[in-house]
Amino acid sequence: MYKIMTPGPTQVAENVRLARSLPCTNPDLDEDFVEFYRETCEKISRLLHTENETLILGGEGILGLEASCASLTEPGDKVLVLDNGIYGKGFADFVTMYGGLPELYTVDDKNTIDIPALESFLEKSHHYKYATVVHGDTPSGMLNDISKICPLLKQYGILTVVDSVSAMFGEEVNVDKARIDFLCGGSQKAVSAPPGLTFVTVSADGKKAMDERKTPIASFYANLKVFEHYYEEKWFPYTMPISDIYGLRAAIDNIEKDTKILARHASIASAARNAVTAAGLKLHLESGFSNTVTVFCVPEGTTDKDILEAMKKDHGIMLAGSFGNLAGKVIRIGHMGENANIPDMAEVFDALNHVLKKLGVPLKADMKEVFLQSISDPA
């Protein structure tokens, strides 16, 4: 088994694994499970600083993104797609799939979205039903400031669909302050449960938009309205993956108890970037560095495959390359959720020291030493 230090899926705590092995009831018939499901949804909402309803869906994080777009989009709807990364651009596919007309706001993919520039754009062009926003773009490590982007869009009456699958609980998310309408999360990133679940938090404005549709939602599974009145009727639209939800609840309980979770992610991420740059390696981004993943360029004279294979074969550690326009160009270290701890990150940098030297890459500093010296709060 490898130590997975990838940007999702992440390592999973023992209590989460054990929760998934609990005896199963029949989630279609057992009202106690309906209560457990609702309590778990409400706990997620509280941790995201909102009373908006959260729904847990049986599917990987992409289901939440598609379901949000499917539930909002009607044929001919204009949708603004904020694009400074691979996942940002990808939202256009969901919009088109359900008959919408995506308009890409494409900017430099090495820098976070510039708020004044977006504001200038919106002053001239703002007739959109909703906008899609990627909080954390895992392929590149980009972080966009949803606390400023989403309120700006709401000023123009534009609903927001936010992908925070890889950022949520590693970065601050305050749904009410940011006025987010559809916030999408996933089980396998900073939440640190196994893959298989997504959850979507929906605002009153979001529900109103779904209620006022003139055409039916062109999906059943990717349709948030099928959960309407599930609690009052004690009836789910499809059989809930009960063991997955037991595991998710344990992971959410872990997050609730972890009062230093955001500070720890910030400290480890900063130290990781210091280690990379001190060694003479180049970070992929120029700004907008996520606290959940560090992305550096593959050094000259070697390849991403050489680095990744040596990390696995020689040290039992799994890192990640990337895909799309970044395929073969970068290495990604995931330090989110259960991965965001000092011993495992120190082990990663110690292994990278050995691997890169073995591959003939000159290093200006010992990355493990720099990482440990840069940690601002070891606790």
Coordinates of C-alpha atoms in Angstrom, one line a residue:
M1 CA 0.0 0.0 0.0
Y2 CA 1.2 3.5 -0.8
K3 CA 1.0 6.5 1.4
I4 CA -1.4 8.7 -0.7
M5 CA -0.3 12.3 -0.6
T6 CA -2.4 13.2 -3.6
P7 CA -4.8 16.1 -3.9
G8 CA -7.7 13.7 -3.4
P9 CA -8.5 11.0 -2.7
T10 CA -6.7 11.5 0.6
Q11 CA -5.8 9.3 3.6
V12 CA -8.8 8.2 5.7
A13 CA -8.9 8.2 9.5
E14 CA -9.5 4.9 11.2
N15 CA -12.7 6.0 12.9
V16 CA -14.1 6.9 9.4
R17 CA -13.2 3.4 8.1
L18 CA -14.7 1.8 11.1
A19 CA -17.9 3.8 10.8
R20 CA -18.3 2.5 7.3
S21 CA -18.4 -1.1 8.7
L22 CA -21.3 -0.5 11.0
P23 CA -24.4 -2.7 10.6
C24 CA -26.7 -1.5 7.8
T25 CA -30.3 -0.8 8.2
N26 CA -32.7 -0.3 5.3
P27 CA -32.3 3.4 4.5
D28 CA -35.5 3.3 2.4
L29 CA -37.7 2.3 5.4
D30 CA -35.9 3.1 8.6
E31 CA -36.9 6.5 9.9
D32 CA -34.0 6.6 12.3
F33 CA -31.7 6.8 9.2
V34 CA -33.8 9.7 7.8
E35 CA -33.0 11.5 11.1
F36 CA -29.3 10.6 10.9
Y37 CA -29.2 11.8 7.3
R38 CA -30.8 15.1 8.1
E39 CA -28.6 15.7 11.2
T40 CA -25.5 15.1 9.1
C41 CA -26.8 17.6 6.5
E42 CA -27.5 20.1 9.2
K43 CA -24.1 19.7 10.7
I44 CA -22.4 20.3 7.3
S45 CA -24.5 23.5 6.9
R46 CA -23.4 24.7 10.4
L47 CA -19.7 24.1 9.6
L48 CA -20.2 26.1 6.5
H49 CA -21.8 29.0 8.5
T50 CA -25.3 28.8 7.0
E51 CA -28.8 27.6 7.6
N52 CA -29.3 26.8 4.0
E53 CA -30.3 23.2 3.3
T54 CA -27.5 20.7 2.5
L55 CA -28.3 17.6 0.5
I56 CA -26.0 14.5 0.4
L57 CA -26.1 12.8 -3.0
G58 CA -24.9 9.3 -3.9
G59 CA -22.1 10.1 -6.3
E60 CA -18.6 11.5 -6.6
G61 CA -18.1 15.3 -6.4
I62 CA -18.8 15.9 -10.1
L63 CA -22.4 14.8 -9.5
G64 CA -22.9 17.8 -7.3
L65 CA -21.6 20.2 -10.0
E66 CA -23.7 18.6 -12.7
A67 CA -26.8 18.5 -10.5
S68 CA -26.5 22.2 -9.7
C69 CA -26.2 23.1 -13.3
A70 CA -29.0 20.6 -14.4
S71 CA -31.4 22.0 -11.7
L72 CA -30.8 25.6 -12.7
T73 CA -30.3 25.5 -16.5
E74 CA -33.2 25.9 -19.0
P75 CA -32.7 26.0 -22.8
G76 CA -31.4 29.4 -23.8
D77 CA -30.2 30.5 -20.4
K78 CA -27.1 32.6 -20.5
V79 CA -24.5 31.4 -17.9
L80 CA -21.2 33.1 -17.0
V81 CA -18.4 30.6 -16.6
L82 CA -15.4 32.0 -14.7
D83 CA -12.4 30.3 -16.3
N84 CA -8.9 30.4 -14.9
G85 CA -8.3 26.7 -14.8
I86 CA -9.2 23.3 -16.1
Y87 CA -12.2 22.8 -13.8
G88 CA -13.5 26.3 -14.5
K89 CA -13.6 25.7 -18.2
G90 CA -15.2 22.3 -17.6
F91 CA -18.4 23.9 -16.2
A92 CA -19.3 25.0 -19.8
D93 CA -19.9 21.4 -20.7
F94 CA -22.6 21.0 -18.0
V95 CA -24.3 24.2 -19.1
T96 CA -24.3 23.2 -22.7
M97 CA -25.5 19.7 -21.9
Y98 CA -28.7 21.1 -20.4
G99 CA -29.4 23.6 -23.1
G100 CA -27.8 26.7 -21.6
L101 CA -25.5 29.2 -23.4
P102 CA -22.2 29.4 -21.6
E103 CA -20.1 32.5 -21.9
L104 CA -16.5 32.1 -20.7
Y105 CA -14.8 34.8 -18.8
T106 CA -11.3 33.5 -19.5
V107 CA -8.3 35.0 -17.7
D108 CA -4.7 34.2 -16.9
D109 CA -4.6 30.6 -15.6
K110 CA -1.5 31.3 -13.4
N111 CA -3.2 34.0 -11.4
T112 CA -6.2 34.2 -9.2
I113 CA -9.3 36.0 -10.6
D114 CA -8.7 39.8 -10.3
I115 CA -11.8 41.3 -8.5
P116 CA -11.6 44.8 -9.9
A117 CA -11.2 43.4 -13.5
L118 CA -14.2 41.2 -12.9
E119 CA -16.2 44.1 -11.6
S120 CA -15.4 46.2 -14.7
F121 CA -16.5 43.3 -16.9
L122 CA -19.8 43.0 -15.0
E123 CA -20.6 46.7 -15.2
K124 CA -20.9 46.2 -19.0
S125 CA -22.1 42.6 -19.1
H126 CA -24.3 41.1 -16.4
H127 CA -27.4 39.6 -17.9
Y128 CA -26.8 36.0 -16.8
K129 CA -29.0 33.6 -14.9
Y130 CA -26.1 32.3 -12.9
A131 CA -22.4 32.1 -12.8
T132 CA -20.1 29.1 -12.1
V133 CA -17.1 29.7 -9.9
V134 CA -14.3 27.3 -9.0
H135 CA -13.0 27.9 -5.4
G136 CA -10.1 25.5 -5.6
D137 CA -8.9 24.2 -9.0
T138 CA -7.1 21.0 -8.1
P139 CA -5.2 20.4 -11.4
S140 CA -3.3 23.7 -11.0
G141 CA -3.6 24.5 -7.2
M142 CA -5.5 27.7 -8.0
L143 CA -7.6 29.4 -5.3
N144 CA -10.2 32.0 -6.1
D145 CA -11.6 34.4 -3.5
I146 CA -15.3 33.4 -3.3
S147 CA -15.8 35.8 -0.4
K148 CA -15.4 38.6 -2.9
I149 CA -16.4 37.0 -6.2
C150 CA -19.9 35.7 -5.1
P151 CA -21.2 38.9 -3.4
L152 CA -20.1 40.9 -6.5
L153 CA -22.1 38.6 -8.8
K154 CA -25.1 38.8 -6.4
Q155 CA -25.0 42.6 -6.7
Y156 CA -26.1 42.0 -10.3
G157 CA -28.7 39.4 -9.4
I158 CA -26.6 36.6 -10.7
L159 CA -26.9 33.3 -8.9
T160 CA -23.7 31.4 -8.1
V161 CA -22.7 27.7 -8.4
V162 CA -19.4 27.2 -6.5
D163 CA -17.1 24.2 -6.8
S164 CA -15.4 24.0 -3.4
V165 CA -14.8 20.2 -3.6
S166 CA -11.1 20.5 -3.1
A167 CA -11.0 23.6 -1.0
M168 CA -13.8 23.3 1.6
F169 CA -12.5 22.7 5.1
G170 CA -9.0 23.4 4.0
E171 CA -9.9 27.0 3.2
E172 CA -12.5 29.3 4.9
V173 CA -16.0 29.0 3.5
N174 CA -18.8 31.2 4.9
V175 CA -21.8 30.6 2.8
D176 CA -24.0 33.4 4.2
K177 CA -21.3 36.1 4.1
A178 CA -20.3 35.1 0.6
R179 CA -24.0 34.8 -0.5
I180 CA -23.4 31.6 -2.3
D181 CA -26.5 29.9 -3.8
F182 CA -25.2 26.4 -4.7
L183 CA -22.0 25.2 -2.9
C184 CA -20.7 21.9 -3.9
G185 CA -18.4 19.7 -1.8
G186 CA -17.1 16.1 -2.0
S187 CA -16.2 13.3 0.4
Q188 CA -12.7 12.5 -0.8
K189 CA -10.8 15.8 -0.5
A190 CA -10.3 17.8 2.7
V191 CA -13.2 16.0 4.2
S192 CA -11.1 12.8 4.1
A193 CA -13.7 10.2 3.6
P194 CA -13.5 7.7 0.7
P195 CA -14.8 8.8 -2.7
G196 CA -18.5 8.3 -3.5
L197 CA -20.4 11.2 -2.0
T198 CA -21.1 14.8 -2.9
F199 CA -23.1 17.4 -1.0
V200 CA -24.8 20.6 -2.2
T201 CA -25.9 23.5 0.0
V202 CA -28.8 25.4 -1.6
S203 CA -29.9 28.9 -0.8
A204 CA -33.5 30.3 -0.7
D205 CA -32.8 32.1 -4.0
G206 CA -31.5 28.9 -5.5
K207 CA -34.7 27.0 -4.5
K208 CA -36.8 29.9 -5.9
A209 CA -35.0 29.7 -9.3
M210 CA -35.6 25.9 -9.4
D211 CA -39.3 26.4 -8.5
E212 CA -39.8 29.0 -11.1
R213 CA -38.5 27.0 -14.0
K214 CA -40.7 26.9 -17.1
T215 CA -39.3 23.5 -18.3
P216 CA -38.8 20.2 -16.4
I217 CA -35.3 19.4 -15.2
A218 CA -33.8 17.1 -17.9
S219 CA -32.5 14.5 -15.4
F220 CA -33.6 12.4 -12.5
Y221 CA -30.3 11.5 -10.8
A222 CA -28.8 15.0 -11.4
N223 CA -31.8 16.8 -10.1
L224 CA -31.9 18.5 -6.7
K225 CA -35.7 18.9 -6.7
V226 CA -36.3 15.2 -6.3
F227 CA -35.2 15.6 -2.7
E228 CA -37.9 18.1 -2.0
H229 CA -39.9 17.1 1.1
Y230 CA -37.8 14.0 1.6
Y231 CA -37.8 14.6 5.4
E232 CA -41.5 15.3 5.8
E233 CA -42.4 12.3 3.7
K234 CA -39.6 10.1 5.1
W235 CA -38.8 9.0 1.6
F236 CA -35.6 9.3 -0.4
P237 CA -35.7 9.6 -4.2
Y238 CA -33.3 6.6 -4.5
T239 CA -31.6 4.3 -2.0
M240 CA -29.0 6.1 0.0
P241 CA -25.5 4.6 0.2
I242 CA -25.8 4.1 3.9
S243 CA -22.3 2.9 4.7
D244 CA -20.8 5.8 2.8
I245 CA -22.9 8.3 4.7
Y246 CA -21.9 6.7 8.1
G247 CA -18.3 7.3 7.1
L248 CA -19.0 10.8 5.9
R249 CA -20.6 11.6 9.3
A250 CA -17.6 10.4 11.2
A251 CA -15.3 12.6 8.9
I252 CA -17.6 15.6 9.5
D253 CA -17.5 15.0 13.2
N254 CA -13.7 14.9 13.0
I255 CA -13.7 18.3 11.3
E256 CA -16.0 19.8 13.9
K257 CA -13.6 18.8 16.6
D258 CA -10.5 20.0 14.8
T259 CA -10.5 23.7 15.9
K260 CA -7.2 24.4 14.2
I261 CA -8.0 22.8 10.9
L262 CA -7.8 26.0 8.8
A263 CA -4.7 27.3 10.6
R264 CA -2.9 23.9 10.1
H265 CA -3.7 23.9 6.4
A266 CA -2.4 27.4 6.0
S267 CA 0.8 26.7 7.9
I268 CA 1.6 23.5 6.1
A269 CA 0.9 25.0 2.7
S270 CA 3.1 28.0 3.3
A271 CA 5.9 25.8 4.6
A272 CA 5.6 23.5 1.5
R273 CA 5.9 26.4 -0.9
N274 CA 8.9 27.7 1.0
A275 CA 10.5 24.2 0.8
V276 CA 9.9 24.0 -3.0
T277 CA 11.3 27.5 -3.8
A278 CA 14.2 27.3 -1.5
A279 CA 15.4 24.1 -3.3
G280 CA 15.3 26.1 -6.6
L281 CA 12.2 24.5 -8.0
K282 CA 9.5 26.6 -9.6
L283 CA 5.9 26.9 -8.4
H284 CA 3.4 26.6 -11.2
L285 CA 1.3 29.5 -10.1
E286 CA 2.1 33.2 -9.7
S287 CA -0.7 33.9 -7.2
G288 CA -3.8 32.3 -5.8
F289 CA -2.0 29.5 -4.0
S290 CA -4.4 27.0 -2.4
N291 CA -3.7 25.7 1.1
T292 CA -4.8 22.2 0.1
V293 CA -2.3 21.4 -2.7
T294 CA 1.2 22.6 -3.8
V295 CA 2.0 22.4 -7.5
F296 CA 5.5 22.7 -8.9
C297 CA 6.9 22.5 -12.4
V298 CA 8.7 19.4 -13.5
P299 CA 12.5 20.2 -13.4
E300 CA 14.5 20.1 -16.7
G301 CA 16.2 16.9 -17.4
T302 CA 13.5 14.6 -16.0
T303 CA 9.8 13.8 -16.4
D304 CA 6.8 13.7 -14.2
K305 CA 6.6 9.9 -14.7
D306 CA 10.2 9.5 -13.6
I307 CA 9.5 11.4 -10.4
L308 CA 6.2 9.8 -9.6
E309 CA 7.4 6.3 -10.2
A310 CA 10.5 6.8 -8.1
M311 CA 8.4 8.2 -5.3
K312 CA 6.2 5.1 -5.3
K313 CA 8.9 2.5 -6.0
D314 CA 11.6 3.8 -3.7
H315 CA 9.6 5.5 -0.9
G316 CA 6.1 4.1 -1.1
I317 CA 4.6 7.6 -1.5
M318 CA 2.0 8.5 -4.1
L319 CA 2.0 12.0 -5.5
A320 CA 0.2 13.2 -8.6
G321 CA 0.9 14.7 -12.0
S322 CA -1.8 16.7 -13.7
F323 CA -3.9 16.5 -16.9
G324 CA -5.3 18.7 -19.7
N325 CA -2.9 21.4 -20.7
L326 CA -0.8 20.6 -17.6
A327 CA -0.2 17.0 -18.4
G328 CA 3.5 16.1 -18.0
K329 CA 4.3 19.6 -16.8
V330 CA 3.8 19.6 -13.0
I331 CA 3.9 17.6 -9.8
R332 CA 1.1 17.9 -7.2
I333 CA 1.4 17.3 -3.5
G334 CA -1.9 17.0 -1.7
H335 CA -1.9 18.4 1.8
M336 CA -5.6 18.5 2.6
G337 CA -7.6 16.9 5.4
E338 CA -5.8 13.8 6.8
N339 CA -2.8 14.6 4.6
A340 CA -2.3 17.9 6.2
N341 CA 0.1 16.9 9.0
I342 CA 3.7 17.6 9.6
P343 CA 5.2 14.1 9.8
D344 CA 3.7 13.0 6.5
M345 CA 4.7 16.2 4.7
A346 CA 8.2 16.0 6.1
E347 CA 8.4 12.4 4.8
V348 CA 7.3 13.6 1.4
F349 CA 10.0 16.3 1.2
D350 CA 12.7 13.9 2.5
A351 CA 11.7 11.5 -0.3
L352 CA 11.6 14.2 -2.9
N353 CA 15.2 15.2 -1.9
H354 CA 16.4 11.7 -2.6
V355 CA 14.4 11.2 -5.8
L356 CA 15.4 14.4 -7.5
K357 CA 19.0 14.0 -6.6
K358 CA 18.9 10.5 -8.0
L359 CA 17.4 11.8 -11.2
G360 CA 20.2 14.4 -11.5
V361 CA 18.2 17.5 -10.5
P362 CA 20.4 19.9 -8.5
L363 CA 18.8 21.2 -5.3
K364 CA 19.8 24.4 -3.6
A365 CA 18.4 23.4 -0.2
D366 CA 17.2 20.4 1.8
M367 CA 13.4 20.6 1.4
K368 CA 12.6 18.6 4.5
E369 CA 14.7 21.0 6.6
V370 CA 13.2 24.1 5.1
F371 CA 9.7 22.7 5.5
L372 CA 10.2 22.0 9.2
Q373 CA 11.9 25.3 9.8
S374 CA 9.0 27.1 8.1
I375 CA 6.2 25.6 10.1
S376 CA 4.7 28.6 12.0
D377 CA 2.6 26.6 14.5
P378 CA 3.6 22.9 14.9
A379 CA 0.5 22.3 17.1

